Amino acid sequence: MAARLIFLGRLEDAAGASEREVACGPLAEILATLDPALAVQLLGERVRLALNGVLLAEAGGVVLADDDELAFLPPVSGG
Amino acid sequence: MAARLIFLGRLEDAAGASEREVACGPLAEILATLDPALAVQLLGERVRLALNGVLLAEAGGVVLADDDELAFLPPVSGG
Amino acid sequence: MRDVRLLDLGFDPSLELERFTAGHPQAGGVVSFLGQVRQGEGVEALELRHYAPLTLPGMRALADAVLARWALDGLLIVHRIGVMVPRDPIVLVAAAARHRRDAFAAADFAMDHLKSESWFWKREKTSDGWRWIEPRDEDRRDLARW
Amino acid sequence: MRDVRLLDLGFDPSLELERFTAGHPQAGGVVSFLGQVRQGEGVEALELRHYAPLTLPGMRALADAVLARWALDGLLIVHRIGVMVPRDPIVLVAAAARHRRDAFAAADFAMDHLKSESWFWKREKTSDGWRWIEPRDEDRRDLARW
C-alpha cells in the first residue's frame, strides 16, 4: 500500500530525488513526514499538483490511495 | 543614336515585345510614334518609369539620349 | 495534418522541414521556427525535463487549438527532451498554409504557448555546474499578446 | 550577416536553411518563410520576371532596412525568377536572432515588403494559357501593418 510523489524541476533538487514512495493517506499527513523545508517548497503557491496525470485545481483534500502518483510541478522554464 | 524602351509585366504583352529601340529625343515625341493604345497604357497613372535604372518621380520632361534605357514598370504582382 | 512529437534523441530539422513541406504541396507558404542551443555564452549543456503524463497531451492540445484558430494545411511541432549541447536543435514548429499571414501567426502563437505553458523544466550547465532556469517575464508578456 | 540572392535556377531550401542556421550558432532561434508554387489549382507553371537594374538592389535595400530595425544575427533572402512548376520553391526568407520575437517580426516584415514592393511581375499558365497576376488588396493591407 504505497503511493508516489514526483518532483519536477528545481523541486527534484530540493527533494534530492525525482520521486519518493510514501504511505497512502491524506496529503497533509504525508507532507508532515517530510523534511519541513521541502514541504514548504512543495506547497509554494506557484507549484501545481497533478494526481495520476490530471491537474488539480487545489491541493486541499487530496488523499492518496494505493499506486497513486502525485506530481509537484513548479513554474515551467520558458525562454 | 538610339535609345531603348523596356516593357515589364503586362506592358510586354501590350507592346508585343520586351523592348523596343527608338530614336533619341523627348519622351512625348517618342510615344507619339507608337501605337496610341500602347502609349495610353505606358502613361497609365500606376506605371512607374526608371531611366537607366533610376526611378523617376514623374514622366514629364524626360528626354532620351543615345544608349539611354527607359523602363515602364506596371504595378508589381504581389501575393 | 497534425504532427506532434516529443523526442529524447537528436533530430534533423532540415529533413523534418523538407518532409513537412513536401507533404503539403497545396500550401503556398510554410513558416518555421527552429530553436537551438546557443553557442558562446558559457553554456556547456542544457537539459530539458518533462512530465510524461502531461507534456505530450498538452502539446497535442496546443496543436488542436492552433488548427482551430487559423486556416492551416498542416502543423508540425517537434520538441527535444534530455541533455543537449550547443548547436543542437531544441524545437521545430512549422505551419503550412494557403495564406502567408495564417502561417506566420500560427507558428508565432504556437511558440509563445510552447515556451510559457508547456510542461518543460530546463537547466543549464556552465563552469559553475547545473542551474535550473526560472520563468521569464518576457514569456508572460509574449503570451498576453494573443 | 546579409545574404540576398536572385536565382534563375532552382534551389534547395532545406540546404539553404541548414547552412544559414549552421552559420549562426549564437542565435537562439531561426524563423523562416518558404513560398512554393501551389499544386492543385490548375496552375501548370508560374513565371516571375524582374527588372535587373532595380530588383536585386531593391532586395538589398530591404534587407538593410530589416537589419536596421531588428536585432538580428543574420538575414537570408533568396528569390527565384524564371519559369517554375508546382512544388518549386519561389522564395526563402530566414532571420536568425537571439530573441524569437525579433526573428518572427523581421521575417514577416521582409515577406510583406518583398511581396508588395519588390520589382517582380508574375504570370501563371493554366489550360487557358498565360495570364499576368495583378496586385492584390491583401498585399497593400499587409504592408500597412508596419
Coordinates of C-alpha atoms in Angstrom, one line a residue:
Chain A
M1 CA 0.0 0.0 0.0
A2 CA 2.1 2.9 -1.3
A3 CA 1.8 6.0 -3.4
R4 CA 4.5 8.0 -5.2
L5 CA 5.4 11.7 -5.1
I6 CA 7.1 13.0 -8.2
F7 CA 9.3 16.1 -8.1
L8 CA 9.9 18.2 -11.2
G9 CA 12.4 20.9 -12.0
R10 CA 14.1 22.6 -9.0
L11 CA 11.9 20.5 -6.6
E12 CA 13.9 17.5 -7.6
D13 CA 17.0 19.2 -6.2
A14 CA 15.1 20.2 -3.1
A15 CA 13.9 16.6 -2.6
G16 CA 17.2 15.0 -3.5
A17 CA 15.4 12.6 -5.9
S18 CA 13.0 12.7 -8.7
E19 CA 10.4 10.6 -6.8
R20 CA 9.7 9.2 -3.4
E21 CA 7.5 6.4 -2.3
V22 CA 5.2 7.3 0.6
A23 CA 2.5 5.7 2.6
C24 CA -1.1 6.2 1.4
G25 CA -3.3 8.7 3.2
P26 CA -4.2 12.4 3.3
L27 CA -1.6 14.7 1.7
A28 CA -1.3 16.8 4.8
E29 CA -0.2 13.8 6.8
I30 CA 2.3 12.7 4.1
L31 CA 3.8 16.1 4.0
A32 CA 4.2 16.1 7.7
T33 CA 6.6 13.2 7.4
L34 CA 8.9 15.1 5.0
D35 CA 11.7 17.5 5.8
P36 CA 9.8 20.7 6.7
A37 CA 11.9 22.8 4.3
L38 CA 10.9 20.5 1.4
A39 CA 7.3 20.5 2.5
V40 CA 7.2 24.3 2.4
Q41 CA 8.6 24.3 -1.1
L42 CA 6.1 21.7 -2.3
L43 CA 3.2 23.8 -1.0
G44 CA 4.5 27.0 -2.7
E45 CA 1.7 29.0 -4.3
R46 CA 3.1 28.7 -7.8
V47 CA 3.5 24.9 -7.5
R48 CA 0.8 23.0 -9.4
L49 CA -0.3 19.4 -8.5
A50 CA -1.2 16.6 -10.8
L51 CA -2.8 13.4 -9.5
N52 CA -2.4 10.5 -11.8
G53 CA -1.8 12.8 -14.7
V54 CA -4.7 15.2 -14.1
L55 CA -4.0 18.7 -12.9
L56 CA -5.7 19.6 -9.6
A57 CA -7.3 23.0 -9.0
E58 CA -6.1 23.0 -5.4
A59 CA -4.2 20.8 -3.0
G60 CA -6.8 20.8 -0.3
G61 CA -8.4 17.4 0.5
V62 CA -6.1 15.2 -1.6
V63 CA -5.9 11.7 -0.2
L64 CA -3.5 9.3 -1.9
A65 CA -4.6 5.7 -2.5
D66 CA -2.5 2.7 -3.4
D67 CA -0.4 3.3 -6.5
D68 CA -1.5 6.9 -6.9
E69 CA 1.1 9.3 -8.4
L70 CA 1.1 12.9 -7.2
A71 CA 3.3 15.2 -9.2
F72 CA 4.6 18.6 -7.9
L73 CA 5.0 21.0 -10.9
P74 CA 6.9 24.2 -10.3
P75 CA 6.6 27.0 -12.9
V76 CA 7.9 25.9 -16.3
S77 CA 11.1 27.5 -17.5
G78 CA 10.1 29.3 -20.6
G79 CA 12.5 31.1 -22.9
Chain B
M1 CA 21.9 57.4 -82.0
A2 CA 19.2 55.2 -80.4
A3 CA 17.6 54.6 -77.0
R4 CA 15.7 51.6 -75.6
L5 CA 12.2 51.3 -74.1
I6 CA 11.8 48.3 -71.8
F7 CA 8.3 46.9 -71.1
L8 CA 7.7 44.9 -68.0
G9 CA 4.8 42.6 -66.9
R10 CA 1.6 43.1 -68.9
L11 CA 3.1 46.0 -70.8
E12 CA 5.2 43.5 -72.6
D13 CA 2.1 41.8 -73.9
A14 CA 0.7 45.2 -74.9
A15 CA 3.9 46.1 -76.7
G16 CA 4.3 42.7 -78.3
A17 CA 8.0 42.7 -77.2
S18 CA 10.0 43.1 -74.0
E19 CA 11.9 46.0 -75.5
R20 CA 12.0 48.4 -78.5
E21 CA 14.7 50.5 -79.9
V22 CA 13.6 54.1 -80.5
A23 CA 15.2 57.4 -81.8
C24 CA 16.5 59.7 -79.1
G25 CA 14.5 62.8 -78.2
P26 CA 11.8 63.9 -75.8
L27 CA 9.6 61.1 -74.5
A28 CA 6.4 62.8 -75.7
E29 CA 7.6 62.7 -79.3
I30 CA 8.7 59.1 -78.9
L31 CA 5.4 58.0 -77.6
A32 CA 3.6 59.8 -80.5
T33 CA 5.3 57.3 -82.8
L34 CA 3.9 54.3 -81.0
D35 CA 0.5 52.6 -81.4
P36 CA -1.8 55.0 -79.5
A37 CA -3.4 52.2 -77.4
L38 CA 0.1 51.2 -76.2
A39 CA 1.0 54.8 -75.5
V40 CA -2.1 55.2 -73.3
Q41 CA -1.1 52.1 -71.3
L42 CA 2.5 53.3 -70.9
L43 CA 1.3 56.6 -69.4
G44 CA -1.1 54.9 -67.0
E45 CA -1.0 56.6 -63.6
R46 CA 0.1 53.4 -61.8
V47 CA 3.0 52.9 -64.3
R48 CA 6.4 53.9 -62.8
L49 CA 9.3 54.9 -65.0
A50 CA 13.0 54.1 -64.5
L51 CA 15.7 55.9 -66.6
N52 CA 18.9 53.9 -66.7
G53 CA 18.0 52.0 -63.6
V54 CA 16.9 55.1 -61.5
L55 CA 13.2 55.5 -60.6
L56 CA 11.7 58.8 -61.8
A57 CA 9.3 60.8 -59.7
E58 CA 7.4 61.8 -62.8
A59 CA 7.4 61.3 -66.6
G60 CA 7.3 65.0 -67.5
G61 CA 10.4 66.4 -69.3
V62 CA 12.1 63.1 -70.0
V63 CA 14.5 63.4 -73.0
L64 CA 16.2 60.2 -74.1
A65 CA 19.9 60.4 -75.2
D66 CA 22.0 57.8 -77.0
D67 CA 22.0 54.4 -75.3
D68 CA 19.5 55.5 -72.6
E69 CA 17.3 52.8 -71.2
L70 CA 13.8 53.8 -70.1
A71 CA 11.8 51.1 -68.4
F72 CA 8.0 51.1 -67.9
L73 CA 7.0 49.4 -64.7
P74 CA 3.4 48.4 -64.1
P75 CA 2.3 47.6 -60.5
V76 CA 4.1 44.5 -59.2
S77 CA 2.2 41.3 -58.8
G78 CA 2.3 40.7 -55.1
G79 CA 0.9 37.6 -53.4
Chain C
M1 CA -2.3 17.5 -40.8
R2 CA -1.1 17.5 -37.2
D3 CA 2.3 16.0 -36.4
V4 CA 3.4 16.5 -32.7
R5 CA 6.4 14.7 -31.3
L6 CA 8.5 14.6 -28.2
L7 CA 12.0 13.2 -28.9
D8 CA 14.6 12.1 -26.4
L9 CA 17.2 11.8 -29.2
G10 CA 18.5 14.4 -31.6
F11 CA 16.7 15.2 -34.9
D12 CA 17.5 16.8 -38.2
P13 CA 15.4 19.9 -38.5
S14 CA 16.1 20.4 -42.2
L15 CA 15.0 16.9 -43.0
E16 CA 11.9 17.3 -40.9
L17 CA 11.0 20.6 -42.7
E18 CA 11.7 19.2 -46.1
R19 CA 9.3 16.3 -45.4
F20 CA 6.7 18.6 -43.9
T21 CA 6.8 20.9 -46.9
A22 CA 6.7 18.0 -49.4
G23 CA 3.7 16.7 -47.6
H24 CA 1.7 19.9 -48.2
P25 CA 2.1 20.8 -51.9
Q26 CA -1.1 22.7 -51.9
A27 CA 0.2 25.2 -49.3
G28 CA 1.6 28.4 -50.8
G29 CA 3.8 29.0 -47.7
V30 CA 5.5 27.4 -44.8
V31 CA 6.6 29.3 -41.8
S32 CA 9.0 27.6 -39.4
F33 CA 10.7 28.3 -36.1
L34 CA 13.8 26.5 -35.1
G35 CA 15.2 26.9 -31.6
Q36 CA 18.7 25.7 -31.0
V37 CA 21.0 25.6 -28.0
R38 CA 23.0 28.8 -28.2
Q39 CA 26.8 28.6 -28.6
G40 CA 29.1 31.0 -27.0
E41 CA 27.7 32.2 -23.6
G42 CA 29.4 29.7 -21.4
V43 CA 26.6 27.1 -21.5
E44 CA 28.1 23.7 -21.9
A45 CA 24.9 21.7 -21.9
L46 CA 21.2 22.2 -21.5
E47 CA 18.7 19.7 -20.1
L48 CA 15.0 19.6 -20.7
R49 CA 12.9 17.5 -18.3
H50 CA 9.2 16.9 -18.8
Y51 CA 6.4 15.1 -17.0
A52 CA 5.2 12.4 -19.4
P53 CA 1.6 12.2 -18.4
L54 CA 1.1 15.9 -19.1
T55 CA 3.7 17.2 -21.6
L56 CA 2.8 15.4 -24.9
P57 CA -1.0 15.6 -24.3
G58 CA -0.5 19.4 -23.6
M59 CA 1.4 19.8 -26.9
R60 CA -1.3 18.0 -28.8
A61 CA -4.0 20.2 -27.2
L62 CA -2.0 23.2 -28.2
A63 CA -1.8 22.0 -31.8
D64 CA -5.5 21.5 -31.9
A65 CA -6.1 25.0 -30.6
V66 CA -3.8 26.4 -33.3
L67 CA -5.5 24.4 -36.0
A68 CA -8.9 25.6 -34.8
R69 CA -7.8 29.2 -34.9
W70 CA -6.0 29.5 -38.2
A71 CA -6.7 28.1 -41.7
L72 CA -3.7 25.7 -42.0
D73 CA -2.9 22.9 -44.3
G74 CA -0.6 21.3 -41.7
L75 CA 1.2 21.9 -38.4
L76 CA 4.4 20.3 -37.1
I77 CA 5.7 20.5 -33.6
V78 CA 8.8 18.6 -32.7
H79 CA 10.4 19.1 -29.2
R80 CA 13.5 17.6 -27.7
I81 CA 13.9 16.4 -24.1
G82 CA 17.0 15.3 -22.4
V83 CA 20.6 16.6 -22.5
M84 CA 21.7 18.8 -25.4
V85 CA 24.8 20.7 -26.3
P86 CA 25.3 24.0 -28.1
R87 CA 24.0 23.9 -31.7
D88 CA 21.7 21.0 -31.0
P89 CA 18.1 21.7 -32.2
I90 CA 15.6 22.0 -29.3
V91 CA 12.3 22.8 -31.0
L92 CA 10.9 23.0 -34.5
V93 CA 7.5 24.4 -35.3
A94 CA 6.2 24.6 -38.8
A95 CA 2.9 25.8 -40.2
A96 CA 1.8 25.3 -43.8
A97 CA -1.0 27.5 -45.1
R98 CA -2.5 28.8 -48.2
H99 CA -2.1 32.4 -46.9
R100 CA 1.2 33.6 -45.5
R101 CA -0.4 35.6 -42.6
D102 CA -2.1 32.5 -41.2
A103 CA 1.2 30.5 -41.2
F104 CA 3.1 33.3 -39.5
A105 CA 0.5 33.9 -36.8
A106 CA 0.1 30.1 -36.2
A107 CA 3.8 29.5 -35.7
D108 CA 4.3 32.5 -33.6
F109 CA 1.3 31.6 -31.3
A110 CA 2.5 28.0 -31.0
M111 CA 5.9 29.1 -30.0
D112 CA 4.7 31.6 -27.4
H113 CA 2.5 28.9 -25.8
L114 CA 5.1 26.1 -26.0
K115 CA 7.6 28.3 -24.2
S116 CA 5.4 29.5 -21.5
E117 CA 2.7 26.9 -20.9
S118 CA 4.2 23.6 -21.9
W119 CA 5.4 21.2 -19.1
F120 CA 9.2 21.6 -19.6
W121 CA 11.8 22.3 -17.0
K122 CA 15.1 23.5 -18.2
R123 CA 18.5 23.5 -16.5
E124 CA 21.8 24.8 -17.9
K125 CA 25.3 23.6 -17.2
T126 CA 28.1 26.2 -17.0
S127 CA 31.5 26.0 -15.4
D128 CA 29.6 26.6 -12.1
G129 CA 27.6 23.5 -12.6
W130 CA 23.9 22.9 -13.2
R131 CA 21.3 25.6 -12.6
W132 CA 17.5 25.5 -13.1
I133 CA 16.1 28.2 -15.3
E134 CA 13.2 30.2 -13.9
P135 CA 10.3 31.6 -15.9
R136 CA 10.9 34.9 -17.6
D137 CA 8.6 37.9 -17.5
E138 CA 9.2 38.2 -21.3
D139 CA 7.4 34.9 -21.8
R140 CA 4.4 36.1 -19.9
R141 CA 4.3 39.3 -21.9
D142 CA 4.5 37.3 -25.2
L143 CA 1.6 35.2 -24.1
A144 CA -0.5 38.3 -23.3
R145 CA -0.4 39.3 -26.9
W146 CA -2.9 36.7 -28.0
Chain D
M1 CA 25.1 38.6 -41.9
R2 CA 23.2 39.7 -45.0
D3 CA 22.8 37.1 -47.8
V4 CA 20.5 38.3 -50.6
R5 CA 20.3 36.4 -53.9
L6 CA 18.2 36.3 -57.0
L7 CA 18.3 32.9 -58.8
D8 CA 17.3 32.0 -62.2
L9 CA 17.6 28.3 -61.5
G10 CA 16.0 26.1 -58.8
F11 CA 17.4 26.0 -55.3
D12 CA 17.2 23.6 -52.3
P13 CA 15.5 25.5 -49.5
S14 CA 16.3 22.9 -46.8
L15 CA 20.0 23.0 -47.7
E16 CA 20.0 26.8 -47.7
L17 CA 18.3 26.9 -44.3
E18 CA 20.7 24.3 -42.9
R19 CA 23.7 26.3 -44.0
F20 CA 22.2 29.6 -42.7
T21 CA 21.4 28.0 -39.3
A22 CA 24.8 26.5 -39.0
G23 CA 26.3 29.9 -39.8
H24 CA 24.7 31.5 -36.8
P25 CA 25.3 29.2 -33.8
Q26 CA 25.0 32.1 -31.4
A27 CA 21.4 32.7 -32.4
G28 CA 18.7 31.0 -30.3
G29 CA 16.1 31.0 -33.0
V30 CA 15.7 31.0 -36.7
V31 CA 12.4 31.9 -38.3
S32 CA 11.9 31.1 -42.0
F33 CA 9.3 31.5 -44.6
L34 CA 9.3 29.3 -47.7
G35 CA 7.0 30.1 -50.6
Q36 CA 6.4 27.5 -53.2
V37 CA 4.3 27.2 -56.3
R38 CA 1.0 25.7 -55.2
Q39 CA -0.1 22.4 -56.6
G40 CA -3.7 21.6 -57.4
E41 CA -5.4 24.7 -58.6
G42 CA -5.0 24.3 -62.3
V43 CA -1.8 26.3 -62.4
E44 CA 0.7 24.4 -64.7
A45 CA 3.5 26.9 -64.5
L46 CA 4.4 30.3 -63.0
E47 CA 6.8 32.8 -64.3
L48 CA 8.5 35.6 -62.4
R49 CA 10.0 38.4 -64.4
H50 CA 12.1 41.1 -62.9
Y51 CA 14.0 44.3 -64.0
A52 CA 17.6 43.6 -63.2
P53 CA 18.7 47.2 -62.6
L54 CA 16.1 47.6 -59.8
T55 CA 15.2 44.2 -58.4
L56 CA 18.3 43.0 -56.6
P57 CA 19.3 46.5 -55.4
G58 CA 15.8 46.8 -54.0
M59 CA 16.1 43.5 -52.2
R60 CA 19.4 44.5 -50.7
A61 CA 17.9 47.8 -49.5
L62 CA 15.0 45.9 -48.0
A63 CA 17.5 43.6 -46.2
D64 CA 19.4 46.6 -44.8
A65 CA 16.1 48.1 -43.6
V66 CA 15.2 44.9 -41.8
L67 CA 18.7 44.6 -40.2
A68 CA 18.4 48.2 -39.0
R69 CA 15.0 47.7 -37.4
W70 CA 15.5 44.4 -35.6
A71 CA 18.4 42.9 -33.6
L72 CA 19.3 40.0 -35.9
D73 CA 22.3 37.8 -36.1
G74 CA 21.7 37.2 -39.8
L75 CA 19.2 37.6 -42.6
L76 CA 18.7 35.4 -45.7
I77 CA 16.6 36.3 -48.8
V78 CA 16.6 34.0 -51.8
H79 CA 14.2 34.6 -54.6
R80 CA 13.6 32.7 -57.8
I81 CA 13.0 34.3 -61.2
G82 CA 12.1 32.5 -64.4
V83 CA 9.6 29.7 -65.1
M84 CA 8.6 27.4 -62.2
V85 CA 6.2 24.5 -61.8
P86 CA 4.1 23.4 -58.9
R87 CA 6.1 22.5 -55.8
D88 CA 9.1 24.5 -56.9
P89 CA 10.4 26.9 -54.2
I90 CA 9.9 30.6 -55.1
V91 CA 11.2 32.5 -52.1
L92 CA 13.0 31.7 -48.9
V93 CA 13.4 34.3 -46.1
A94 CA 15.2 33.4 -42.9
A95 CA 16.0 35.5 -39.9
A96 CA 18.3 34.4 -37.1
A97 CA 18.1 36.2 -33.8
R98 CA 18.9 35.9 -30.1
H99 CA 15.2 36.7 -29.3
R100 CA 12.4 34.8 -31.0
R101 CA 10.2 37.9 -31.4
D102 CA 12.8 39.8 -33.5
A103 CA 13.2 36.8 -35.8
F104 CA 9.4 36.5 -36.3
A105 CA 8.9 40.2 -36.9
A106 CA 11.8 40.5 -39.3
A107 CA 10.8 37.6 -41.5
D108 CA 7.2 38.7 -41.5
F109 CA 8.1 42.3 -42.5
A110 CA 10.6 41.1 -45.1
M111 CA 7.9 39.0 -46.8
D112 CA 5.3 41.7 -46.7
H113 CA 7.7 44.1 -48.4
L114 CA 9.1 41.5 -50.9
K115 CA 5.6 40.7 -52.0
S116 CA 4.2 44.2 -52.4
E117 CA 7.2 46.4 -53.2
S118 CA 9.8 44.3 -55.0
W119 CA 10.1 44.5 -58.7
F120 CA 8.6 41.2 -59.7
W121 CA 5.9 40.6 -62.3
K122 CA 4.2 37.2 -62.2
R123 CA 2.2 35.3 -64.7
E124 CA 0.5 31.9 -64.4
K125 CA -0.1 29.3 -67.0
T126 CA -3.4 27.4 -66.9
S127 CA -5.2 25.4 -69.5
D128 CA -6.4 28.9 -70.8
G129 CA -2.8 30.0 -71.4
W130 CA -0.7 32.6 -69.6
R131 CA -2.2 35.4 -67.5
W132 CA -0.5 38.2 -65.7
I133 CA -1.2 38.5 -62.0
E134 CA -2.4 41.9 -60.8
P135 CA -1.6 43.4 -57.4
R136 CA -3.8 42.2 -54.5
D137 CA -5.6 44.5 -52.0
E138 CA -4.5 42.0 -49.3
D139 CA -0.8 42.8 -50.0
R140 CA -1.4 46.5 -49.5
R141 CA -3.2 45.8 -46.3
D142 CA -0.3 43.6 -45.1
L143 CA 2.1 46.5 -45.8
A144 CA 0.0 48.9 -43.8
R145 CA 0.6 46.9 -40.7
W146 CA 4.2 48.2 -40.3

